[in-house]
mmCIF file of C-alpha atoms in Angstrom:
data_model
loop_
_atom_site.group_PDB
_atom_site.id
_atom_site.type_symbol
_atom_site.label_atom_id
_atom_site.label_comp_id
_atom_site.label_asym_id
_atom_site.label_seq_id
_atom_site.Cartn_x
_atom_site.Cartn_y
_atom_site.Cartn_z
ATOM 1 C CA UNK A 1 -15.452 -3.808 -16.513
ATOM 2 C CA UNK A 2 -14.513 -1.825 -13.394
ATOM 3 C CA UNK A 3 -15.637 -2.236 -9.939
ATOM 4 C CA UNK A 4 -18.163 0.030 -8.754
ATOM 5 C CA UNK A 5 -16.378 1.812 -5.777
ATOM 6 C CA UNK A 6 -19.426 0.932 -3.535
ATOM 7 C CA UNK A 7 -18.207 -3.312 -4.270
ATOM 8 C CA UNK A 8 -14.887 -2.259 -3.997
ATOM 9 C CA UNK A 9 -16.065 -0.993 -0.186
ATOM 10 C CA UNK A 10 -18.032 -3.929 0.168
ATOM 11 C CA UNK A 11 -15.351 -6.682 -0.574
ATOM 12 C CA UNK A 12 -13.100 -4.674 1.649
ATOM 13 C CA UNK A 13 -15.615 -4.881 4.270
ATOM 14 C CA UNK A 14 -15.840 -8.722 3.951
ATOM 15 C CA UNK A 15 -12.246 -9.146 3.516
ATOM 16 C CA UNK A 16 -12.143 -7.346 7.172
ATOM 17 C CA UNK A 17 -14.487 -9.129 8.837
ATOM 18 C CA UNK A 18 -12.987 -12.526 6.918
ATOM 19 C CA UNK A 19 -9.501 -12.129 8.366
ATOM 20 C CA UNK A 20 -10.871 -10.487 11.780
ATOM 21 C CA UNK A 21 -9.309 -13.490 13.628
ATOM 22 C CA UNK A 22 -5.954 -12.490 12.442
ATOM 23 C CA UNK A 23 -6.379 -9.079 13.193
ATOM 24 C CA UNK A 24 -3.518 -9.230 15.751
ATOM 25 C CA UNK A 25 -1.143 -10.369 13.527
ATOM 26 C CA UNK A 26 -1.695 -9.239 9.944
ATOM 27 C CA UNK A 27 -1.223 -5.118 8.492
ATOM 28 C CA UNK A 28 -3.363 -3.623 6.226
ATOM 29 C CA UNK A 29 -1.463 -2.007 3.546
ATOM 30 C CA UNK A 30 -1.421 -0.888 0.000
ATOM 31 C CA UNK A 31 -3.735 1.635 -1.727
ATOM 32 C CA UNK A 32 -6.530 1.413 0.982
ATOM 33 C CA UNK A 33 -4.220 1.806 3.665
ATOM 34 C CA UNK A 34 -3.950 5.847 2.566
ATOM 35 C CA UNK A 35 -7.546 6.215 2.097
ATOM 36 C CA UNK A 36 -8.237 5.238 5.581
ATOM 37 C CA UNK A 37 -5.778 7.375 6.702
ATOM 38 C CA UNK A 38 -7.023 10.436 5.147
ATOM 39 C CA UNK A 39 -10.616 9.577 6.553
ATOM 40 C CA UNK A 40 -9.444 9.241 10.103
ATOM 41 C CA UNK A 41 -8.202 12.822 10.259
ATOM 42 C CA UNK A 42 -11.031 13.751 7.864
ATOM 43 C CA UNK A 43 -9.159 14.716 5.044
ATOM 44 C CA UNK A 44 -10.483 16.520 2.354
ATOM 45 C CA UNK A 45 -8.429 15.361 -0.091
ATOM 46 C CA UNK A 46 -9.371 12.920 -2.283
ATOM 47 C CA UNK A 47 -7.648 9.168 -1.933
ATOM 48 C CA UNK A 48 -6.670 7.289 -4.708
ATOM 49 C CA UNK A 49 -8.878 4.736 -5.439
ATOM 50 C CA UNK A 50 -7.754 0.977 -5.934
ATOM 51 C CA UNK A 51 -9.419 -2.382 -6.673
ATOM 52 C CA UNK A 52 -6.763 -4.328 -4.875
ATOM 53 C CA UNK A 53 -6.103 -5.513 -1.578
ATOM 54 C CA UNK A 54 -2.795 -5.254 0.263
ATOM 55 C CA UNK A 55 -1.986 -7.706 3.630
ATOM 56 C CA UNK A 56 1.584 -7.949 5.233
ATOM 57 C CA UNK A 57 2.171 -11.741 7.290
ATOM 58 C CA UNK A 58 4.712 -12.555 9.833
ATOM 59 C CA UNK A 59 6.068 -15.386 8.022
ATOM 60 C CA UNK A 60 5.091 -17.438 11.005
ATOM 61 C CA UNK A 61 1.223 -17.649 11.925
ATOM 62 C CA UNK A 62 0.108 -20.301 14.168
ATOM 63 C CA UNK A 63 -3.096 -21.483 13.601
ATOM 64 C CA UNK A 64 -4.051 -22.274 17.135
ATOM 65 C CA UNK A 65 -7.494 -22.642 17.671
ATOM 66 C CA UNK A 66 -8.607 -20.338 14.623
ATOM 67 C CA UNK A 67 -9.848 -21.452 11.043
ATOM 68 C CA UNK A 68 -6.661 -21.738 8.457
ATOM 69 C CA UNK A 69 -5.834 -17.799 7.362
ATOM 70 C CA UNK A 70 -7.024 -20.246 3.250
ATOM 71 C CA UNK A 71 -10.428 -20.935 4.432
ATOM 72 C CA UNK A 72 -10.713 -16.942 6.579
ATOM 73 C CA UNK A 73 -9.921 -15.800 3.097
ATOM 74 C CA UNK A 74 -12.240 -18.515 1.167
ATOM 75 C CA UNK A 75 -15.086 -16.667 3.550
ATOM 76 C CA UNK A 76 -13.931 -13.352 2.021
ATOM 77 C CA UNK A 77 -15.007 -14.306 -1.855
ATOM 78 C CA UNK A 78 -11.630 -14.747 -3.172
ATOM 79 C CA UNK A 79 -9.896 -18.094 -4.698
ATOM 80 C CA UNK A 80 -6.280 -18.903 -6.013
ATOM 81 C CA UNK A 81 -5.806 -16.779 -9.387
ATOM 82 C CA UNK A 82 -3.972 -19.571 -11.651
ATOM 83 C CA UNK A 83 -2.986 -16.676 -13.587
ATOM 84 C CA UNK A 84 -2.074 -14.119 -11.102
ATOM 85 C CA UNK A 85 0.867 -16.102 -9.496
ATOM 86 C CA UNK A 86 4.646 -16.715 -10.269
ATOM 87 C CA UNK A 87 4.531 -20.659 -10.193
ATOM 88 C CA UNK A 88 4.941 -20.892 -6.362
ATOM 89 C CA UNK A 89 3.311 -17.715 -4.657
ATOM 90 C CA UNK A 90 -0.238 -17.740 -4.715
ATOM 91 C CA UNK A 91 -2.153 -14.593 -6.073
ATOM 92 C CA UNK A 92 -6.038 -14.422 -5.311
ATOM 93 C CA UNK A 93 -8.744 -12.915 -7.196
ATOM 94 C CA UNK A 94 -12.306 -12.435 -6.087
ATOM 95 C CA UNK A 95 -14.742 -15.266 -7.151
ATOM 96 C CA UNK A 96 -17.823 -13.017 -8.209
ATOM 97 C CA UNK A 97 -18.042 -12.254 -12.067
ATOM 98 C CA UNK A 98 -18.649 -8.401 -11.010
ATOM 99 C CA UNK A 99 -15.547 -8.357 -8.824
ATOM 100 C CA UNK A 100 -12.932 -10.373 -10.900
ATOM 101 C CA UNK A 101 -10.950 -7.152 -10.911
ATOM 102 C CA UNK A 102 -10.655 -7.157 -7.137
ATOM 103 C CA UNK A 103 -7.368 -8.799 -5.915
ATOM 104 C CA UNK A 104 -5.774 -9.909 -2.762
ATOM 105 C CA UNK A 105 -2.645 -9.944 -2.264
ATOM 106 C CA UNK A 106 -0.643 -11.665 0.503
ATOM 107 C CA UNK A 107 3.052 -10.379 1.245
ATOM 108 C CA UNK A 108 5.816 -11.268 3.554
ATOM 109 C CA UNK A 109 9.267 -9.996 4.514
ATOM 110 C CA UNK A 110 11.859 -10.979 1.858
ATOM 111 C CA UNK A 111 14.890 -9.008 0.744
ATOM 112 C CA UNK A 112 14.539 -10.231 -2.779
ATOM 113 C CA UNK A 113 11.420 -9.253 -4.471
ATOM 114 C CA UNK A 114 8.206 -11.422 -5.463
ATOM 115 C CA UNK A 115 10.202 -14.780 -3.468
ATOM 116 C CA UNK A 116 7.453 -17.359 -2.870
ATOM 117 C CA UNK A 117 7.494 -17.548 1.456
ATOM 118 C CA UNK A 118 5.974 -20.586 2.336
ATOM 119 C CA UNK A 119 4.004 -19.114 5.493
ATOM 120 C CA UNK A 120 4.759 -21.281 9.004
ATOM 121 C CA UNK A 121 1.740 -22.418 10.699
ATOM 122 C CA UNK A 122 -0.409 -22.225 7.593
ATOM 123 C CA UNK A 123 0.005 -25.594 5.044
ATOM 124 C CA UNK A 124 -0.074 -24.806 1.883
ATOM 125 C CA UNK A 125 0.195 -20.991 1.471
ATOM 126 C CA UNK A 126 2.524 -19.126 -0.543
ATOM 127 C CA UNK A 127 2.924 -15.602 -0.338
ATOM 128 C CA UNK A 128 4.834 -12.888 -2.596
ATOM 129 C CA UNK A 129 8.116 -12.279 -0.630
ATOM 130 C CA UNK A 130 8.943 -8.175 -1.153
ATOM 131 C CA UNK A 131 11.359 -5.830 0.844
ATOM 132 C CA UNK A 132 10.793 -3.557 3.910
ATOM 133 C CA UNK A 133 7.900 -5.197 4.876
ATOM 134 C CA UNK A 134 9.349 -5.813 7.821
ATOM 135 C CA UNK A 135 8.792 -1.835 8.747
ATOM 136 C CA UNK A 136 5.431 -1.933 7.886
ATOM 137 C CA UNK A 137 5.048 -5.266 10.574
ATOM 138 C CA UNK A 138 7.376 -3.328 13.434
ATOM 139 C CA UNK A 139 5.504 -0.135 12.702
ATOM 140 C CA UNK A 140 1.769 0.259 13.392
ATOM 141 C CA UNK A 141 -1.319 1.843 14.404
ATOM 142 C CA UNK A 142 -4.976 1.020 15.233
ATOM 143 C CA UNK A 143 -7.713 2.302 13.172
ATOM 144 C CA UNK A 144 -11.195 1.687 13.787
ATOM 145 C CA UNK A 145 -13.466 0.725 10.500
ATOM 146 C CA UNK A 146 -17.361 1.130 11.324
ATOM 147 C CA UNK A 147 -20.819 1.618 9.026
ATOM 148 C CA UNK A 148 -19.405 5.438 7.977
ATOM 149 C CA UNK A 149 -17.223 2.858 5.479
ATOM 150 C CA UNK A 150 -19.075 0.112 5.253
ATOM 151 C CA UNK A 151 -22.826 -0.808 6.617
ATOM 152 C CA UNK A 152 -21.530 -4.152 7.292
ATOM 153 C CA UNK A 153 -18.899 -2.736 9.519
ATOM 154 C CA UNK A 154 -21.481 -2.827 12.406
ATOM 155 C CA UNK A 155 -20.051 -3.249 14.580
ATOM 156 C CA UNK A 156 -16.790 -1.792 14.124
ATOM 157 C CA UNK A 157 -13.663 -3.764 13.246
ATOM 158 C CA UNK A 158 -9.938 -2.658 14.380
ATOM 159 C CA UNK A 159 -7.509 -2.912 12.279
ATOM 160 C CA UNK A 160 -3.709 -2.546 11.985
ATOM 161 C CA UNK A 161 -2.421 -0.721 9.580
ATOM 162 C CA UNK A 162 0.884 1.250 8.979
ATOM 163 C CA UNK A 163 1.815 4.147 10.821
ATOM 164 C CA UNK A 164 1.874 7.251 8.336
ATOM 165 C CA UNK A 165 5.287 7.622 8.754
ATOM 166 C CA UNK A 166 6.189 3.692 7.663
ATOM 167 C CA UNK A 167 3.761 3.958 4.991
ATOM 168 C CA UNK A 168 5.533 7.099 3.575
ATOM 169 C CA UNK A 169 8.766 5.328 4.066
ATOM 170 C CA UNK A 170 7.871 2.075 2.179
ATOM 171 C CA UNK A 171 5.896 2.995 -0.299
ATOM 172 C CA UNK A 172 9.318 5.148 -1.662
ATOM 173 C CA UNK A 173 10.906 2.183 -1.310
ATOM 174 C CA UNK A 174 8.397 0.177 -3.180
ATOM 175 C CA UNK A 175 8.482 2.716 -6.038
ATOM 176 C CA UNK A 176 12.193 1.939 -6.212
ATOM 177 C CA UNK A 177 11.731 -1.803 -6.198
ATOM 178 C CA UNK A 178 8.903 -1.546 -8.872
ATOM 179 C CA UNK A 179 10.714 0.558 -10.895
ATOM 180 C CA UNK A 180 13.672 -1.934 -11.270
ATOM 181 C CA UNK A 181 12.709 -4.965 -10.729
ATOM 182 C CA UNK A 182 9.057 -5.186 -13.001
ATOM 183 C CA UNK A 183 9.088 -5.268 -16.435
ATOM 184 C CA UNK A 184 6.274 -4.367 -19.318
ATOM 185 C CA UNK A 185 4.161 -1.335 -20.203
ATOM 186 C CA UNK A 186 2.256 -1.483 -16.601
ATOM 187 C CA UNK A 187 5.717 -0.712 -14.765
ATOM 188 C CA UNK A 188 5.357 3.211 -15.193
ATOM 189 C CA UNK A 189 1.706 3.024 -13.656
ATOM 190 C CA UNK A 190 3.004 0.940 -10.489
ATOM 191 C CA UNK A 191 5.886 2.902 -9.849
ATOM 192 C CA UNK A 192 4.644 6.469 -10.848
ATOM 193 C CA UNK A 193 1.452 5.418 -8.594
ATOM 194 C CA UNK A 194 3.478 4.703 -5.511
ATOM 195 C CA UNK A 195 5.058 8.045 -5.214
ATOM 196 C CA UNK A 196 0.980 9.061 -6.097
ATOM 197 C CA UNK A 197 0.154 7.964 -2.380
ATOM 198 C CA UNK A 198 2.777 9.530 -1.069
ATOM 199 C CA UNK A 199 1.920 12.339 -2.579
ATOM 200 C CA UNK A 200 -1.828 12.597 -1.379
ATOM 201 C CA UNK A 201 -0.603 11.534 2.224
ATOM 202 C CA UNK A 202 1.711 14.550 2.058
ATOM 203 C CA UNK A 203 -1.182 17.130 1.292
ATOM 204 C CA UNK A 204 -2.444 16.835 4.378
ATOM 205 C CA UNK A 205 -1.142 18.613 6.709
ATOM 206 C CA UNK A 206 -2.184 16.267 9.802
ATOM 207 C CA UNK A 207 -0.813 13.273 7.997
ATOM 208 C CA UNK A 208 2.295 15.405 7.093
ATOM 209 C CA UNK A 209 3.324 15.965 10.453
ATOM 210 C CA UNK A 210 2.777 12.759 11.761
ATOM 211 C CA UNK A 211 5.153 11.469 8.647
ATOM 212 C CA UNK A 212 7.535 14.432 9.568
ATOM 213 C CA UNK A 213 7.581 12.880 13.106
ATOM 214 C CA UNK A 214 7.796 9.793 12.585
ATOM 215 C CA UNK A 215 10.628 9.740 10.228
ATOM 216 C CA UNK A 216 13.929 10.664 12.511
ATOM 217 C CA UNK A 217 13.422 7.468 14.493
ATOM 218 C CA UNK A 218 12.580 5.768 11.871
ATOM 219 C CA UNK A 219 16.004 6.975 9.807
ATOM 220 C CA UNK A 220 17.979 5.577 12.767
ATOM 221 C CA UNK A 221 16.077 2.439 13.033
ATOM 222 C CA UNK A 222 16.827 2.283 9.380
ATOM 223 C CA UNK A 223 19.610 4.324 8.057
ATOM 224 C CA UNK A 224 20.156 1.963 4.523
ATOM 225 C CA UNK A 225 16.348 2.165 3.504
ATOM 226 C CA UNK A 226 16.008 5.877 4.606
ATOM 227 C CA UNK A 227 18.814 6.598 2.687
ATOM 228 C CA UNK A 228 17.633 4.474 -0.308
ATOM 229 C CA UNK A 229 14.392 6.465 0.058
ATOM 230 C CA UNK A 230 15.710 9.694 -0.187
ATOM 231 C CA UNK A 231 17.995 8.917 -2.952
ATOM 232 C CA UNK A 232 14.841 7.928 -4.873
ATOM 233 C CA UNK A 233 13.051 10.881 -4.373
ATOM 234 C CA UNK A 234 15.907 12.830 -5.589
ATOM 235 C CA UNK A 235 16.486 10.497 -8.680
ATOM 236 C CA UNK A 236 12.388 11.025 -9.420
ATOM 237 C CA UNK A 237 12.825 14.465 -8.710
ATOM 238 C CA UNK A 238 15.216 15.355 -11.217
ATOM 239 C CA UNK A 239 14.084 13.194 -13.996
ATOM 240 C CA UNK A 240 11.438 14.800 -16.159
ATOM 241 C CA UNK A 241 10.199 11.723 -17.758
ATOM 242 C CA UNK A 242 9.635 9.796 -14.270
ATOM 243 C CA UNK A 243 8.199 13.296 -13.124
ATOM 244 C CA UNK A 244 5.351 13.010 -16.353
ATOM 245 C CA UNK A 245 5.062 9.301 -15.437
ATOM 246 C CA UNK A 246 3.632 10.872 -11.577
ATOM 247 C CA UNK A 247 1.387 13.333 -13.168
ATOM 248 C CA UNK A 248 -0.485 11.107 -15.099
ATOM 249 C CA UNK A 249 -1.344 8.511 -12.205
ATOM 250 C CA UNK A 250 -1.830 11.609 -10.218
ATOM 251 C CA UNK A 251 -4.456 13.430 -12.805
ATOM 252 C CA UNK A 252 -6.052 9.598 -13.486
ATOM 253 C CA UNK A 253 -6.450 9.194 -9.747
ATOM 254 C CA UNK A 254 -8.070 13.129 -9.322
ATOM 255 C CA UNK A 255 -10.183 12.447 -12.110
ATOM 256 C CA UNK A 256 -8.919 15.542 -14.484
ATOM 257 C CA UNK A 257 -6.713 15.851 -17.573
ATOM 258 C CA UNK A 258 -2.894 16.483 -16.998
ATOM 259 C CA UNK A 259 -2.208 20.402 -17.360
ATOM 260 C CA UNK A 260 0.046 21.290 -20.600
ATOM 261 C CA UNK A 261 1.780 23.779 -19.107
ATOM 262 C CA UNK A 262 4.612 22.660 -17.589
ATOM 263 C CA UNK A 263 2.520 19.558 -16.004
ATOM 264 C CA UNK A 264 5.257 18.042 -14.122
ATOM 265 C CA UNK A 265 6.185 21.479 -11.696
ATOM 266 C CA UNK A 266 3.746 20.879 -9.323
ATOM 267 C CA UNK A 267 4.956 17.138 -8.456
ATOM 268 C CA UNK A 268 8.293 18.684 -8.433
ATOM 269 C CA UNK A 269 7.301 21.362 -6.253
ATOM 270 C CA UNK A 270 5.679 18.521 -3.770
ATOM 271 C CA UNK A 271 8.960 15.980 -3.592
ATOM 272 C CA UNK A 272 11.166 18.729 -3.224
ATOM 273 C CA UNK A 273 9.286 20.401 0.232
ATOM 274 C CA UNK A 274 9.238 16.511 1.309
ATOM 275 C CA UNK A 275 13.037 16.392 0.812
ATOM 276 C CA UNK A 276 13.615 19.918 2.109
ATOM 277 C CA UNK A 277 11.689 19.315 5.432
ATOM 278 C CA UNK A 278 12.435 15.185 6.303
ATOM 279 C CA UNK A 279 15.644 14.613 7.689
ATOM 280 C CA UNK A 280 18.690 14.874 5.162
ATOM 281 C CA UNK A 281 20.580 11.829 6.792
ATOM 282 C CA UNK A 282 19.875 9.006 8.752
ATOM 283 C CA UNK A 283 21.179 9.908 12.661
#
């Protein structure tokens, strides 16, 4: 059974308020990240929905005076998934039976992917480790959440999220990583769906330039993972199956049948302006 997007906005909501005394630590990625982007420069383009929850940790958070980041997310609905982690790393699912599909996950910088990072400062939790998270930590941005989201976002909540160029950075990078590093029939939907965000970032043409911006600095700041990224855009790019692999997420996400004529030329069309108008080399 699927969430009803309304409980999808709800548990987000929660998870929000749940982790609020974290706020200044913790980054708000993944799927939702996008969609609040696009609302903030009131996009009409229509985000890609997801059921899952995305938060980047420092791998050290000191619990000071606040409530254990376990019990902040216990107040949020969700409980350890026995079946969602590897062994180590803990995956979480959402304890109400019409939100079992709603996950959170908890990330942390780790050059090799889905390492269990025991987080400092918090006993007993385990998060995935997975690369370049440690752009989305250095690079961020304030976004206010009210009741337009959420009525239990009154009053409003600020988060931190990734600035649009980092997000359009990483989640190329992620793509990559998914694409060789998971295994099974779902690996064409994770990876295929990845370069899907970027995609709908890349529409709009206020998000665009910020990512256009952003980009140069962050190519010197990170001449290795802009390089990766551009190499992957390129290998997607020229590889018709991958290319068929985008258009379905992208036609599942906007709700409409893939075209049959020549479905894959207007994702090829989109990855080729973003190479042709981002830098071509890291400074």
């Amino acid at each position: 059974m699927s969430v009803p997007p309304d409980r999808s906005r709800e548990i987000y909501a929660r998870t929000i308020i749940a982790l609020a005394p974290d706020a200044e630590e913790i980054v708000f990625i993944g799927g939702w990240a996008h969609a609040l982007h696009l609302a903030r420069v009131a996009s009409f383009h229509r985000p890609v929905m997801t059921t899952d929850i995305d938060v980047t940790l420092p791998v050290h958070l000191p619990p000071g005076e606040r409530r254990s980041f376990l019990d902040c997310i216990a107040d949020a609905g969700f409980v350890p998934d026995p079946f969602g982690g590897d062994g180590e790393s803990m995956a979480f699912a959402h304890e109400a039976p019409d939100a079992a599909e709603v996950t959170l996950d908890l990330i942390a910088a780790f050059d090799d992917p889905r390492t269990p990072v025991p987080i400092a400062g918090q006993d007993g939790l385990v998060v995935h480790g997975y690369p370049s998270q440690r752009i989305l930590l250095a690079h961020t941005m304030r976004i206010t959440v009210d009741a337009s989201f959420h009525p239990l976002l009154d009053p409003p909540r600020s988060i931190r999220v990734p600035t649009p160029g980092a997000y359009a950075l990483v989640k190329g990078l992620s793509s990559r990583s998914r694409y060789e590093n998971s295994r099974g029939p779902r690996r064409n939907v994770k990876y295929a769906k990845d370069i899907v965000y970027l995609l709908t970032m890349m529409n709009e043409p206020a998000l665009a330039t910020q990512v256009y911006t952003e980009l140069a600095p962050l190519a010197a700041a990170y001449p290795e993972d802009y390089t990766a990224w551009r190499a992957w855009l390129t290998t997607v790019l020229r590889d018709t199956t991958m290319l068929a692999d985008v258009a379905d997420q992208y036609s599942e996400a906007a709700g409409r049948p893939r075209a049959t004529v020549d479905p894959t030329l207007g994702i090829r069309d989109r990855l080729g302006a973003i190479l042709r108008d981002s830098p071509r080399t890291a400074p």
